[in-house]
Coordinates of N, CA and C and ligand atoms in Angstrom, one line a residue:
X1 N 2.9 7.5 41.2 CA 3.1 6.2 41.9 C 4.6 6.0 42.3
X2 N 4.8 5.6 43.6 CA 6.2 5.4 43.9 C 6.5 3.9 43.7
X3 N 7.7 3.7 43.0 CA 8.1 2.4 42.7 C 9.3 2.1 43.6
X4 N 9.2 0.9 44.3 CA 10.4 0.5 45.1 C 11.6 0.3 44.2
X5 N 12.8 0.7 44.7 CA 14.0 0.6 43.9 C 14.2 -0.9 43.6
X6 N 14.5 -1.2 42.4 CA 14.8 -2.6 42.0 C 16.1 -3.0 42.6
X7 N 16.3 -4.4 42.7 CA 17.5 -4.9 43.3 C 18.7 -4.6 42.3
X8 N 19.8 -4.2 42.9 CA 20.9 -3.8 42.1 C 21.6 -5.1 41.6
X9 N 22.0 -5.0 40.3 CA 22.7 -6.1 39.7 C 24.1 -5.6 39.2
X10 N 25.2 -6.3 39.6 CA 26.5 -5.9 39.2 C 27.1 -7.1 38.4
X11 N 27.3 -6.9 37.1 CA 27.8 -8.0 36.3 C 29.2 -7.7 35.8
X12 N 30.1 -8.7 35.9 CA 31.5 -8.5 35.4 C 31.7 -9.2 34.1
X13 N 31.9 -8.4 33.0 CA 32.2 -8.9 31.7 C 33.7 -8.9 31.5
X14 N 34.3 -10.1 31.6 CA 35.8 -10.3 31.5 C 36.3 -10.1 30.0
X15 N 35.4 -10.0 29.1 CA 35.7 -9.9 27.7 C 36.7 -11.0 27.3
X16 N 37.7 -10.8 26.4 CA 38.6 -11.8 26.0 C 39.9 -11.8 26.9
X17 N 39.7 -12.0 28.2 CA 40.8 -11.9 29.1 C 40.8 -13.1 30.0
X18 N 42.0 -13.5 30.4 CA 42.1 -14.5 31.4 C 42.8 -15.8 31.0
X19 N 42.8 -16.7 31.9 CA 43.4 -18.0 31.7 C 42.7 -18.9 32.8
X20 N 42.9 -20.2 32.7 CA 42.2 -21.1 33.7 C 42.7 -20.6 35.1
X21 N 44.0 -20.4 35.2 CA 44.5 -20.0 36.5 C 43.9 -18.7 37.0
X22 N 43.9 -17.7 36.2 CA 43.3 -16.4 36.5 C 41.8 -16.5 36.9
X23 N 41.1 -17.3 36.1 CA 39.6 -17.5 36.3 C 39.4 -18.1 37.7
X24 N 40.2 -19.1 38.0 CA 40.1 -19.7 39.3 C 40.4 -18.8 40.5
X25 N 41.6 -18.1 40.3 CA 42.0 -17.2 41.4 C 41.0 -16.0 41.6
X26 N 40.6 -15.5 40.5 CA 39.7 -14.3 40.6 C 38.3 -14.7 41.2
X27 N 37.8 -15.8 40.7 CA 36.5 -16.2 41.2 C 36.6 -16.5 42.7
X28 N 37.6 -17.2 43.1 CA 37.8 -17.5 44.5 C 37.9 -16.3 45.3
X29 N 38.7 -15.3 44.9 CA 38.9 -14.1 45.6 C 37.6 -13.3 45.7
X30 N 36.8 -13.3 44.7 CA 35.5 -12.6 44.7 C 34.6 -13.4 45.8
X31 N 34.6 -14.7 45.7 CA 33.8 -15.5 46.6 C 34.2 -15.2 48.1
X32 N 35.5 -15.1 48.3 CA 36.0 -14.8 49.7 C 35.6 -13.5 50.2
X33 N 35.4 -12.5 49.3 CA 35.2 -11.1 49.8 C 33.7 -10.7 49.7
X34 N 32.8 -11.6 49.4 CA 31.5 -11.2 49.0 C 30.5 -11.1 50.2
X35 N 30.9 -11.5 51.4 CA 29.9 -11.7 52.4 C 29.1 -10.4 52.7
X36 N 29.7 -9.2 52.6 CA 28.9 -8.0 52.9 C 28.3 -7.3 51.7
X37 N 28.3 -8.0 50.6 CA 27.7 -7.5 49.4 C 26.2 -7.8 49.4
X38 N 25.4 -6.7 49.1 CA 23.9 -7.0 49.0 C 23.4 -7.1 47.6
X39 N 24.2 -6.6 46.6 CA 23.7 -6.6 45.2 C 23.8 -8.0 44.7
X40 N 23.0 -8.3 43.6 CA 23.1 -9.5 42.9 C 24.4 -9.4 42.0
X41 N 25.2 -10.5 42.0 CA 26.4 -10.5 41.2 C 26.4 -11.5 40.1
X42 N 27.0 -11.2 39.0 CA 27.1 -12.2 37.9 C 28.5 -12.1 37.3
X43 N 29.1 -13.2 37.0 CA 30.4 -13.2 36.4 C 30.2 -13.7 35.0
X44 N 30.9 -13.0 34.0 CA 30.7 -13.4 32.6 C 32.1 -13.6 32.0
X45 N 32.6 -14.7 32.2 CA 34.0 -15.0 31.7 C 33.9 -15.5 30.2
X46 N 35.1 -15.6 29.5 CA 35.1 -16.2 28.2 C 34.6 -17.7 28.3
X47 N 34.0 -18.2 27.2 CA 33.5 -19.6 27.2 C 34.4 -20.6 27.8
X48 N 35.7 -20.7 27.5 CA 36.5 -21.8 28.0 C 36.6 -21.8 29.5
X49 N 36.2 -20.7 30.2 CA 36.4 -20.7 31.6 C 35.1 -20.8 32.4
X50 N 34.0 -21.0 31.7 CA 32.7 -21.0 32.4 C 32.7 -22.1 33.4
X51 N 33.1 -23.3 33.1 CA 33.0 -24.4 34.0 C 33.9 -24.2 35.3
X52 N 35.1 -23.6 35.0 CA 36.0 -23.4 36.1 C 35.4 -22.3 37.1
X53 N 34.9 -21.2 36.5 CA 34.3 -20.2 37.3 C 33.0 -20.8 38.0
X54 N 32.2 -21.6 37.3 CA 31.0 -22.2 37.9 C 31.4 -23.0 39.1
X55 N 32.5 -23.7 39.0 CA 32.9 -24.6 40.1 C 33.2 -23.8 41.4
X56 N 33.8 -22.7 41.2 CA 34.1 -21.8 42.4 C 32.9 -21.1 42.9
X57 N 32.0 -20.7 42.0 CA 30.8 -20.0 42.4 C 29.9 -20.9 43.3
X58 N 29.9 -22.2 43.0 CA 29.1 -23.1 43.8 C 29.5 -23.1 45.3
X59 N 30.7 -22.8 45.5 CA 31.2 -22.8 46.9 C 31.1 -21.4 47.6
X60 N 30.6 -20.4 46.9 CA 30.6 -19.0 47.4 C 29.4 -18.9 48.5
X61 N 29.7 -18.3 49.6 CA 28.6 -18.1 50.6 C 27.5 -17.2 50.1
X62 N 27.7 -16.4 49.1 CA 26.7 -15.5 48.6 C 26.4 -15.9 47.2
X63 N 25.2 -16.1 46.8 CA 24.9 -16.6 45.4 C 25.5 -15.7 44.4
X64 N 26.2 -16.3 43.4 CA 26.8 -15.5 42.3 C 26.3 -16.1 41.0
X65 N 25.8 -15.3 40.1 CA 25.3 -15.9 38.8 C 26.5 -16.0 37.8
X66 N 26.1 -16.7 36.8 CA 27.1 -17.0 35.7 C 26.5 -16.6 34.4
X67 N 27.3 -16.0 33.5 CA 26.7 -15.6 32.2 C 27.7 -15.9 31.1
X68 N 27.2 -16.1 29.9 CA 28.0 -16.1 28.7 C 28.1 -14.8 28.0
X69 N 29.1 -14.6 27.2 CA 29.3 -13.3 26.5 C 28.5 -13.1 25.2
X70 N 28.0 -14.2 24.7 CA 27.4 -14.2 23.4 C 26.7 -15.6 23.2
X71 N 25.8 -15.8 22.3 CA 25.3 -17.1 21.9 C 24.9 -17.1 20.4
X72 N 24.8 -18.3 19.9 CA 24.4 -18.4 18.5 C 22.8 -18.2 18.4
X73 N 22.4 -17.9 17.2 CA 20.9 -17.8 17.0 C 20.4 -19.2 16.8
X74 N 21.3 -20.2 16.6 CA 20.9 -21.6 16.3 C 21.0 -22.4 17.6
X75 N 20.1 -23.5 17.7 CA 20.2 -24.3 18.9 C 21.3 -25.4 18.8
X76 N 21.9 -25.6 17.6 CA 22.9 -26.6 17.5 C 23.2 -26.9 16.0
X77 N 24.1 -27.8 15.8 CA 24.4 -28.3 14.4 C 25.6 -27.7 13.8
X78 N 25.5 -27.6 12.4 CA 26.7 -27.2 11.6 C 27.0 -25.7 11.7
X79 N 27.5 -25.3 12.8 CA 27.8 -23.8 13.0 C 29.2 -23.7 13.7
X80 N 30.2 -24.1 13.0 CA 31.5 -24.2 13.6 C 32.0 -23.0 14.4
X81 N 32.4 -23.1 15.6 CA 32.9 -22.0 16.4 C 31.8 -21.3 17.2
X82 N 30.5 -21.6 16.9 CA 29.4 -21.0 17.7 C 29.1 -21.8 18.9
X83 N 28.4 -21.1 19.9 CA 28.0 -21.8 21.1 C 26.5 -21.5 21.3
X84 N 25.8 -22.5 21.6 CA 24.3 -22.3 21.7 C 23.9 -21.9 23.1
X85 N 22.7 -21.4 23.2 CA 22.1 -21.1 24.5 C 22.0 -22.3 25.4
X86 N 21.6 -23.5 24.8 CA 21.5 -24.7 25.5 C 22.9 -25.1 26.1
X87 N 23.9 -24.9 25.4 CA 25.3 -25.2 25.9 C 25.7 -24.4 27.1
X88 N 25.3 -23.1 27.0 CA 25.6 -22.2 28.1 C 24.8 -22.6 29.4
X89 N 23.6 -23.0 29.1 CA 22.7 -23.4 30.2 C 23.3 -24.7 30.9
X90 N 23.8 -25.6 30.0 CA 24.4 -26.8 30.4 C 25.7 -26.6 31.3
X91 N 26.4 -25.5 31.0 CA 27.6 -25.1 31.7 C 27.2 -24.3 33.0
X92 N 25.9 -24.1 33.3 CA 25.6 -23.5 34.6 C 25.2 -22.0 34.4
X93 N 25.1 -21.5 33.2 CA 24.7 -20.1 33.0 C 23.3 -19.8 33.3
X94 N 23.0 -18.7 33.9 CA 21.6 -18.2 33.9 C 21.4 -17.0 33.0
X95 N 22.5 -16.3 32.6 CA 22.5 -15.1 31.9 C 23.3 -15.2 30.6
X96 N 23.1 -14.3 29.7 CA 23.9 -14.2 28.5 C 23.9 -12.7 28.0
X97 N 25.0 -12.2 27.6 CA 25.0 -10.9 27.0 C 24.5 -11.0 25.6
X98 N 23.8 -10.0 25.1 CA 23.3 -10.0 23.8 C 23.5 -8.6 23.2
X99 N 24.2 -8.5 22.1 CA 24.3 -7.2 21.4 C 25.3 -6.3 22.1
X100 N 26.3 -6.9 22.7 CA 27.4 -6.0 23.3 C 28.0 -5.2 22.1
X101 N 28.4 -4.0 22.3 CA 28.8 -3.1 21.2 C 30.0 -3.7 20.5
X102 N 30.9 -4.5 21.3 CA 32.0 -5.1 20.6 C 31.6 -6.2 19.6
X103 N 30.5 -6.8 19.9 CA 29.9 -7.8 19.0 C 29.3 -7.1 17.8
X104 N 28.6 -6.0 18.1 CA 28.0 -5.2 17.0 C 29.1 -4.7 16.0
X105 N 30.2 -4.3 16.6 CA 31.3 -3.7 15.8 C 32.1 -4.8 15.1
X106 N 32.6 -5.7 15.9 CA 33.6 -6.7 15.4 C 32.9 -7.8 14.5
X107 N 31.6 -8.1 14.8 CA 31.0 -9.1 14.1 C 29.8 -8.6 13.3
X108 N 29.7 -7.4 13.1 CA 28.6 -6.7 12.3 C 27.2 -7.2 12.7
X109 N 27.0 -7.4 14.0 CA 25.7 -7.8 14.4 C 24.7 -6.6 14.3
X110 N 23.7 -6.9 13.5 CA 22.6 -5.9 13.3 C 21.6 -5.9 14.4
X111 N 20.7 -5.0 14.5 CA 19.6 -5.0 15.4 C 18.8 -6.3 15.3
X112 N 18.6 -6.7 14.0 CA 17.8 -7.9 13.8 C 18.5 -9.2 14.3
X113 N 19.8 -9.3 14.1 CA 20.6 -10.4 14.6 C 20.5 -10.4 16.2
X114 N 20.7 -9.2 16.7 CA 20.6 -9.1 18.2 C 19.2 -9.5 18.7
X115 N 18.2 -9.2 18.0 CA 16.8 -9.6 18.4 C 16.7 -11.1 18.3
X116 N 17.3 -11.7 17.3 CA 17.2 -13.2 17.2 C 18.0 -13.8 18.3
X117 N 19.1 -13.2 18.7 CA 19.9 -13.8 19.8 C 19.1 -13.7 21.1
X118 N 18.4 -12.6 21.3 CA 17.6 -12.4 22.5 C 16.6 -13.5 22.6
X119 N 15.9 -13.8 21.4 CA 14.9 -14.8 21.4 C 15.6 -16.2 21.7
X120 N 16.7 -16.4 21.1 CA 17.4 -17.7 21.3 C 17.8 -17.9 22.8
X121 N 18.2 -16.8 23.4 CA 18.5 -16.9 24.8 C 17.3 -17.3 25.6
X122 N 16.2 -16.7 25.4 CA 15.0 -17.0 26.2 C 14.5 -18.4 25.9
X123 N 14.6 -18.8 24.6 CA 14.2 -20.2 24.3 C 15.0 -21.2 25.1
X124 N 16.3 -20.8 25.4 CA 17.2 -21.8 26.1 C 17.0 -21.6 27.6
X125 N 16.1 -20.7 28.0 CA 15.9 -20.5 29.5 C 16.9 -19.6 30.1
X126 N 17.6 -18.8 29.3 CA 18.6 -17.9 29.8 C 18.0 -16.5 29.9
X127 N 18.5 -15.6 30.8 CA 18.1 -14.2 30.9 C 19.0 -13.4 30.0
X128 N 18.5 -12.8 28.9 CA 19.4 -12.0 28.1 C 19.7 -10.7 28.8
X129 N 21.0 -10.2 28.7 CA 21.3 -8.9 29.1 C 21.5 -8.1 27.8
X130 N 20.5 -7.4 27.4 CA 20.5 -6.7 26.1 C 21.2 -5.4 26.2
X131 N 22.3 -5.3 25.4 CA 23.2 -4.1 25.5 C 22.8 -3.1 24.4
X132 N 22.6 -1.9 24.8 CA 22.2 -0.8 23.9 C 23.2 0.4 24.1
X133 N 23.5 1.1 23.0 CA 24.3 2.3 23.3 C 24.7 3.0 22.0
X134 N 25.0 4.3 22.1 CA 25.3 5.1 20.9 C 26.8 5.3 20.8
X135 N 27.3 5.6 19.6 CA 28.7 6.0 19.4 C 28.8 7.5 19.8
X136 N 30.1 7.9 19.9 CA 30.3 9.4 20.2 C 29.7 10.2 19.1
X137 N 29.9 9.8 17.8 CA 29.4 10.6 16.7 C 27.9 10.7 16.8
X138 N 27.2 9.6 17.1 CA 25.8 9.7 17.3 C 25.4 10.6 18.4
X139 N 26.1 10.6 19.5 CA 25.8 11.5 20.7 C 26.0 12.9 20.2
X140 N 27.1 13.2 19.6 CA 27.4 14.6 19.2 C 26.4 15.1 18.1
X141 N 25.8 14.2 17.4 CA 24.8 14.6 16.4 C 23.4 14.7 17.0
X142 N 23.3 14.5 18.4 CA 22.0 14.6 19.1 C 21.1 13.4 18.8
X143 N 21.7 12.2 18.4 CA 20.9 11.1 18.1 C 20.8 10.0 19.1
X144 N 21.3 10.3 20.3 CA 21.4 9.2 21.4 C 20.1 8.5 21.6
X145 N 19.0 9.2 21.9 CA 17.8 8.5 22.2 C 17.2 7.8 21.0
X146 N 17.4 8.4 19.8 CA 16.9 7.8 18.6 C 17.6 6.4 18.4
X147 N 18.9 6.4 18.5 CA 19.7 5.2 18.3 C 19.3 4.1 19.3
X148 N 19.4 4.5 20.6 CA 19.2 3.5 21.7 C 17.7 3.0 21.6
X149 N 16.8 3.8 21.4 CA 15.4 3.3 21.3 C 15.2 2.5 20.1
X150 N 15.8 2.8 19.0 CA 15.6 1.9 17.8 C 16.3 0.5 18.0
X151 N 17.4 0.5 18.8 CA 18.0 -0.8 19.1 C 17.0 -1.6 20.0
X152 N 16.4 -0.9 20.9 CA 15.4 -1.6 21.8 C 14.2 -2.0 21.0
X153 N 13.7 -1.1 20.2 CA 12.5 -1.4 19.4 C 12.6 -2.6 18.6
X154 N 13.8 -2.9 18.0 CA 13.9 -4.1 17.2 C 13.7 -5.4 18.0
X155 N 14.0 -5.3 19.3 CA 13.8 -6.5 20.2 C 12.4 -6.5 20.6
X156 N 11.8 -5.4 20.9 CA 10.4 -5.4 21.3 C 9.5 -5.9 20.2
X157 N 9.8 -5.5 18.9 CA 9.1 -6.0 17.8 C 9.2 -7.5 17.6
X158 N 10.4 -8.1 17.8 CA 10.6 -9.5 17.6 C 10.1 -10.3 18.8
X159 N 10.3 -9.8 20.0 CA 10.0 -10.7 21.2 C 8.7 -10.3 21.9
X160 N 8.2 -9.1 21.7 CA 7.1 -8.6 22.5 C 7.5 -8.1 23.8
X161 N 6.6 -7.2 24.4 CA 7.0 -6.6 25.6 C 7.1 -7.5 26.8
X162 N 6.3 -8.6 26.8 CA 6.2 -9.5 27.9 C 7.6 -10.2 28.1
X163 N 8.4 -10.3 27.0 CA 9.7 -10.9 27.1 C 10.6 -10.1 28.1
X164 N 10.3 -8.9 28.3 CA 11.2 -8.1 29.2 C 10.9 -8.3 30.7
X165 N 10.0 -9.2 31.0 CA 9.8 -9.7 32.4 C 11.0 -10.5 32.8
X166 N 11.6 -11.2 31.8 CA 12.8 -12.1 32.0 C 14.0 -11.6 31.3
X167 N 14.3 -10.3 31.4 CA 15.5 -9.8 30.7 C 16.1 -8.6 31.5
X168 N 17.3 -8.3 31.2 CA 18.0 -7.1 31.8 C 18.4 -6.3 30.6
X169 N 18.3 -5.0 30.8 CA 18.8 -4.1 29.7 C 20.1 -3.4 30.2
X170 N 21.1 -3.3 29.4 CA 22.3 -2.6 29.8 C 22.5 -1.4 28.8
X171 N 22.5 -0.2 29.4 CA 22.8 0.9 28.5 C 24.4 1.2 28.6
X172 N 25.0 1.1 27.5 CA 26.5 1.2 27.4 C 26.9 2.1 26.3
X173 N 27.1 3.4 26.6 CA 27.5 4.3 25.6 C 28.9 3.8 25.0
X174 N 29.0 3.6 23.7 CA 30.2 3.0 23.1 C 31.4 3.8 23.5
X175 N 31.3 5.2 23.5 CA 32.4 6.0 23.8 C 32.9 5.9 25.2
X176 N 32.1 5.3 26.1 CA 32.5 5.2 27.5 C 33.1 3.8 27.8
X177 N 33.0 2.9 26.9 CA 33.5 1.5 27.2 C 35.0 1.4 27.0
X178 N 35.6 1.1 28.1 CA 37.1 0.9 28.1 C 37.9 2.1 27.9
X179 N 37.3 3.3 28.0 CA 38.0 4.5 27.6 C 38.4 5.3 28.9
X180 N 37.8 5.0 30.0 CA 38.0 5.8 31.2 C 37.1 7.0 31.3
X181 N 36.4 7.2 30.2 CA 35.5 8.4 30.1 C 34.1 8.0 30.4
X182 N 33.7 8.0 31.6 CA 32.3 7.5 31.9 C 31.3 8.6 31.6
X183 N 30.1 8.1 31.4 CA 29.0 9.1 31.2 C 28.8 9.8 32.6
X184 N 28.4 11.0 32.6 CA 28.0 11.7 33.9 C 26.8 11.0 34.4
X185 N 26.5 11.0 35.7 CA 25.3 10.5 36.2 C 24.1 11.1 35.5
X186 N 24.1 12.4 35.2 CA 23.0 13.0 34.6 C 22.8 12.5 33.2
X187 N 23.9 12.3 32.4 CA 23.8 11.8 31.0 C 23.2 10.3 31.1
X188 N 23.8 9.5 32.0 CA 23.3 8.1 32.1 C 21.9 8.1 32.5
X189 N 21.5 8.8 33.6 CA 20.1 8.8 34.1 C 19.1 9.2 33.0
X190 N 19.5 10.2 32.2 CA 18.6 10.6 31.1 C 18.2 9.5 30.1
X191 N 19.3 8.7 29.7 CA 19.0 7.7 28.7 C 18.3 6.5 29.4
X192 N 18.7 6.2 30.7 CA 17.9 5.1 31.4 C 16.5 5.5 31.5
X193 N 16.2 6.7 31.8 CA 14.8 7.2 31.9 C 14.0 7.0 30.6
X194 N 14.7 7.3 29.5 CA 14.1 7.1 28.1 C 13.8 5.7 27.9
X195 N 14.8 4.8 28.2 CA 14.6 3.4 28.0 C 13.4 2.9 28.8
X196 N 13.4 3.3 30.1 CA 12.3 2.8 30.9 C 10.9 3.4 30.4
X197 N 10.9 4.6 30.0 CA 9.7 5.2 29.5 C 9.2 4.4 28.3
X198 N 10.1 4.0 27.4 CA 9.7 3.2 26.2 C 9.0 1.9 26.6
X199 N 9.6 1.2 27.7 CA 9.0 0.0 28.1 C 7.7 0.3 28.8
X200 N 7.7 1.3 29.6 CA 6.4 1.7 30.3 C 5.3 2.0 29.3
X201 N 5.6 2.5 28.2 CA 4.6 2.9 27.2 C 3.9 1.7 26.7
X202 N 4.5 0.5 26.8 CA 3.8 -0.8 26.4 C 3.3 -1.5 27.6
X203 N 4.0 -1.4 28.7 CA 3.6 -2.0 30.0 C 4.1 -1.3 31.1
X204 N 3.2 -0.6 31.9 CA 3.7 0.1 33.0 C 4.3 -0.8 34.1
X205 N 3.8 -2.0 34.2 CA 4.3 -2.9 35.2 C 5.7 -3.3 34.9
X206 N 5.9 -3.8 33.6 CA 7.2 -4.3 33.2 C 8.2 -3.1 33.2
X207 N 7.8 -2.0 32.8 CA 8.6 -0.8 32.8 C 9.1 -0.5 34.2
X208 N 8.3 -0.7 35.2 CA 8.6 -0.4 36.6 C 9.6 -1.5 37.2
X209 N 9.5 -2.7 36.6 CA 10.3 -3.8 37.2 C 11.6 -4.1 36.5
X210 N 11.7 -3.8 35.2 CA 12.8 -4.2 34.4 C 14.1 -3.5 34.9
X211 N 15.2 -4.3 35.1 CA 16.4 -3.7 35.5 C 17.2 -3.1 34.3
X212 N 17.6 -1.9 34.4 CA 18.3 -1.2 33.4 C 19.7 -0.8 34.0
X213 N 20.7 -1.5 33.6 CA 22.0 -1.3 34.3 C 22.9 -0.5 33.3
X214 N 23.9 0.2 33.9 CA 24.8 1.0 33.1 C 26.2 0.4 33.0
X215 N 26.8 0.5 31.8 CA 28.2 0.1 31.6 C 29.0 1.1 30.9
X216 N 30.2 1.3 31.2 CA 31.1 2.2 30.6 C 32.0 2.9 31.6
X217 N 33.2 2.2 31.8 CA 34.2 2.8 32.7 C 33.7 3.0 34.1
X218 N 32.9 2.1 34.6 CA 32.5 2.2 36.0 C 33.7 1.7 36.9
X219 N 34.0 2.4 37.9 CA 35.2 2.1 38.8 C 34.6 2.2 40.2
X220 N 35.4 1.7 41.2 CA 34.9 1.9 42.6 C 34.7 3.3 43.0
X221 N 35.5 4.3 42.5 CA 35.3 5.6 42.9 C 34.2 6.4 42.2
X222 N 33.6 5.9 41.1 CA 32.5 6.6 40.5 C 31.2 5.8 40.6
X223 N 31.3 4.6 41.2 CA 30.1 3.7 41.2 C 29.0 4.2 42.0
X224 N 29.2 4.7 43.2 CA 28.1 5.1 44.1 C 27.3 6.2 43.4
X225 N 27.9 7.2 42.8 CA 27.2 8.3 42.2 C 26.3 7.8 41.0
X226 N 26.9 6.9 40.2 CA 26.1 6.4 39.1 C 25.0 5.5 39.5
X227 N 25.3 4.6 40.4 CA 24.4 3.5 40.8 C 23.2 4.0 41.7
X228 N 23.4 5.3 42.2 CA 22.3 5.8 43.0 C 21.3 6.5 42.2
X229 N 21.5 6.7 40.9 CA 20.5 7.4 40.1 C 19.2 6.6 40.0
X230 N 18.1 7.3 40.0 CA 16.8 6.7 40.1 C 16.5 5.5 39.1
X231 N 16.9 5.6 37.9 CA 16.6 4.6 36.9 C 17.8 3.7 36.6
X232 N 18.8 3.8 37.4 CA 20.0 2.9 37.1 C 20.0 1.8 38.2
X233 N 20.0 0.6 37.7 CA 19.7 -0.6 38.6 C 21.0 -1.5 38.7
X234 N 22.1 -0.9 38.4 CA 23.3 -1.8 38.5 C 24.3 -1.4 37.5
X235 N 25.3 -2.2 37.3 CA 26.4 -1.9 36.4 C 26.9 -3.2 35.6
X236 N 27.3 -2.9 34.4 CA 28.0 -3.9 33.6 C 29.4 -3.5 33.6
X237 N 30.3 -4.3 34.2 CA 31.6 -3.8 34.5 C 32.6 -4.6 33.6
X238 N 33.5 -3.9 32.8 CA 34.5 -4.6 32.0 C 35.8 -4.6 32.8
X239 N 36.7 -3.6 32.5 CA 38.0 -3.6 33.0 C 38.1 -3.8 34.6
X240 N 37.2 -3.1 35.3 CA 37.3 -3.2 36.7 C 36.8 -4.5 37.3
X241 N 36.3 -5.4 36.4 CA 35.8 -6.7 36.9 C 37.0 -7.8 36.9
X242 N 38.1 -7.3 36.4 CA 39.3 -8.3 36.3 C 40.1 -8.3 37.5
X243 N 39.7 -7.5 38.5 CA 40.4 -7.6 39.8 C 39.4 -7.7 40.9
X244 N 39.5 -8.6 41.8 CA 38.5 -8.8 42.9 C 38.3 -7.6 43.6
X245 N 39.3 -6.9 44.0 CA 39.1 -5.7 44.9 C 38.3 -4.6 44.2
X246 N 38.5 -4.3 42.9 CA 37.7 -3.3 42.3 C 36.3 -3.8 42.0
X247 N 36.2 -5.0 41.6 CA 34.8 -5.5 41.3 C 34.0 -5.5 42.6
X248 N 34.6 -6.0 43.7 CA 33.9 -6.0 45.0 C 33.7 -4.6 45.5
X249 N 34.6 -3.7 45.2 CA 34.4 -2.3 45.6 C 33.2 -1.7 44.9
X250 N 33.0 -2.0 43.7 CA 31.8 -1.5 42.9 C 30.5 -2.1 43.5
X251 N 30.6 -3.4 43.8 CA 29.4 -4.2 44.3 C 29.1 -3.6 45.7
X252 N 30.1 -3.3 46.5 CA 29.8 -2.7 47.8 C 29.3 -1.3 47.8
X253 N 29.8 -0.5 46.8 CA 29.3 0.8 46.6 C 27.8 0.8 46.3
X254 N 27.4 -0.3 45.6 CA 26.0 -0.4 45.1 C 25.1 -0.9 46.3
X255 N 25.7 -1.4 47.3 CA 24.9 -2.1 48.3 C 24.2 -1.1 49.3
Ligands
PEP301 C1 32.0 -3.6 29.1 O1 32.8 -4.3 28.7 O2 30.8 -3.8 28.9 C2 32.4 -2.4 29.8 C3 31.5 -1.6 30.2 O3 33.8 -2.2 29.9 P1 34.5 -1.1 30.8 O4 33.9 -1.2 32.2 O5 35.9 -1.5 30.8 O6 34.3 0.3 30.2

């Protein structure tokens, strides 16, 4: 069966970078240069800048989505420092990252916690971007598929396969994030195909539709090669999303 290529999604994860001034200037510059981009775009700034970025996005001639970098498993209450899905929604978000490897490492988020966050996102009406990926040690031990599929399995167990109708999956090999060492198109495509095969095993339709995007040192000069792979439906961009020119360069390479 031939499946039409899914729409490309390019999401910029600013991580813990920026200022109000930078958020404003960067979003405005992206909005100004976006007219010939065909991919769906999402900006994922730190929490304090969501409203500022949202304000500029509203004026963009091309629709640009907004996302949070994390959310609490709780809907509200006595959880100092946490931000709920409802709050993200209230600030104009449609998306939220769940299980980014920096959260898994820095905050010891387990597969179970990530699955709870995925559920909390969907309860709040947000589209989770579920991040999966192996460490270098795991890759070298030949455990890539096993690690990535077990991270995915924890969410399928908790949320059910139908939940992936309203979700995005991001494959991000930990060793490629922020290192300048991107996975080769063949390495990335192989893992994307495994992820899609696992979803297809439960639902052929959802497996054919779900967007699986790649993250890990994507730059304008390697974007086309990676994003043209059969099972790669876009990019989660860290460092290169902090400059309008490189972020737009990736988005245009994808178009
Ligand atoms: C990321 O932060 O998710 C990421 C992929 O970062 P970078 O593009 O800098 O590797």
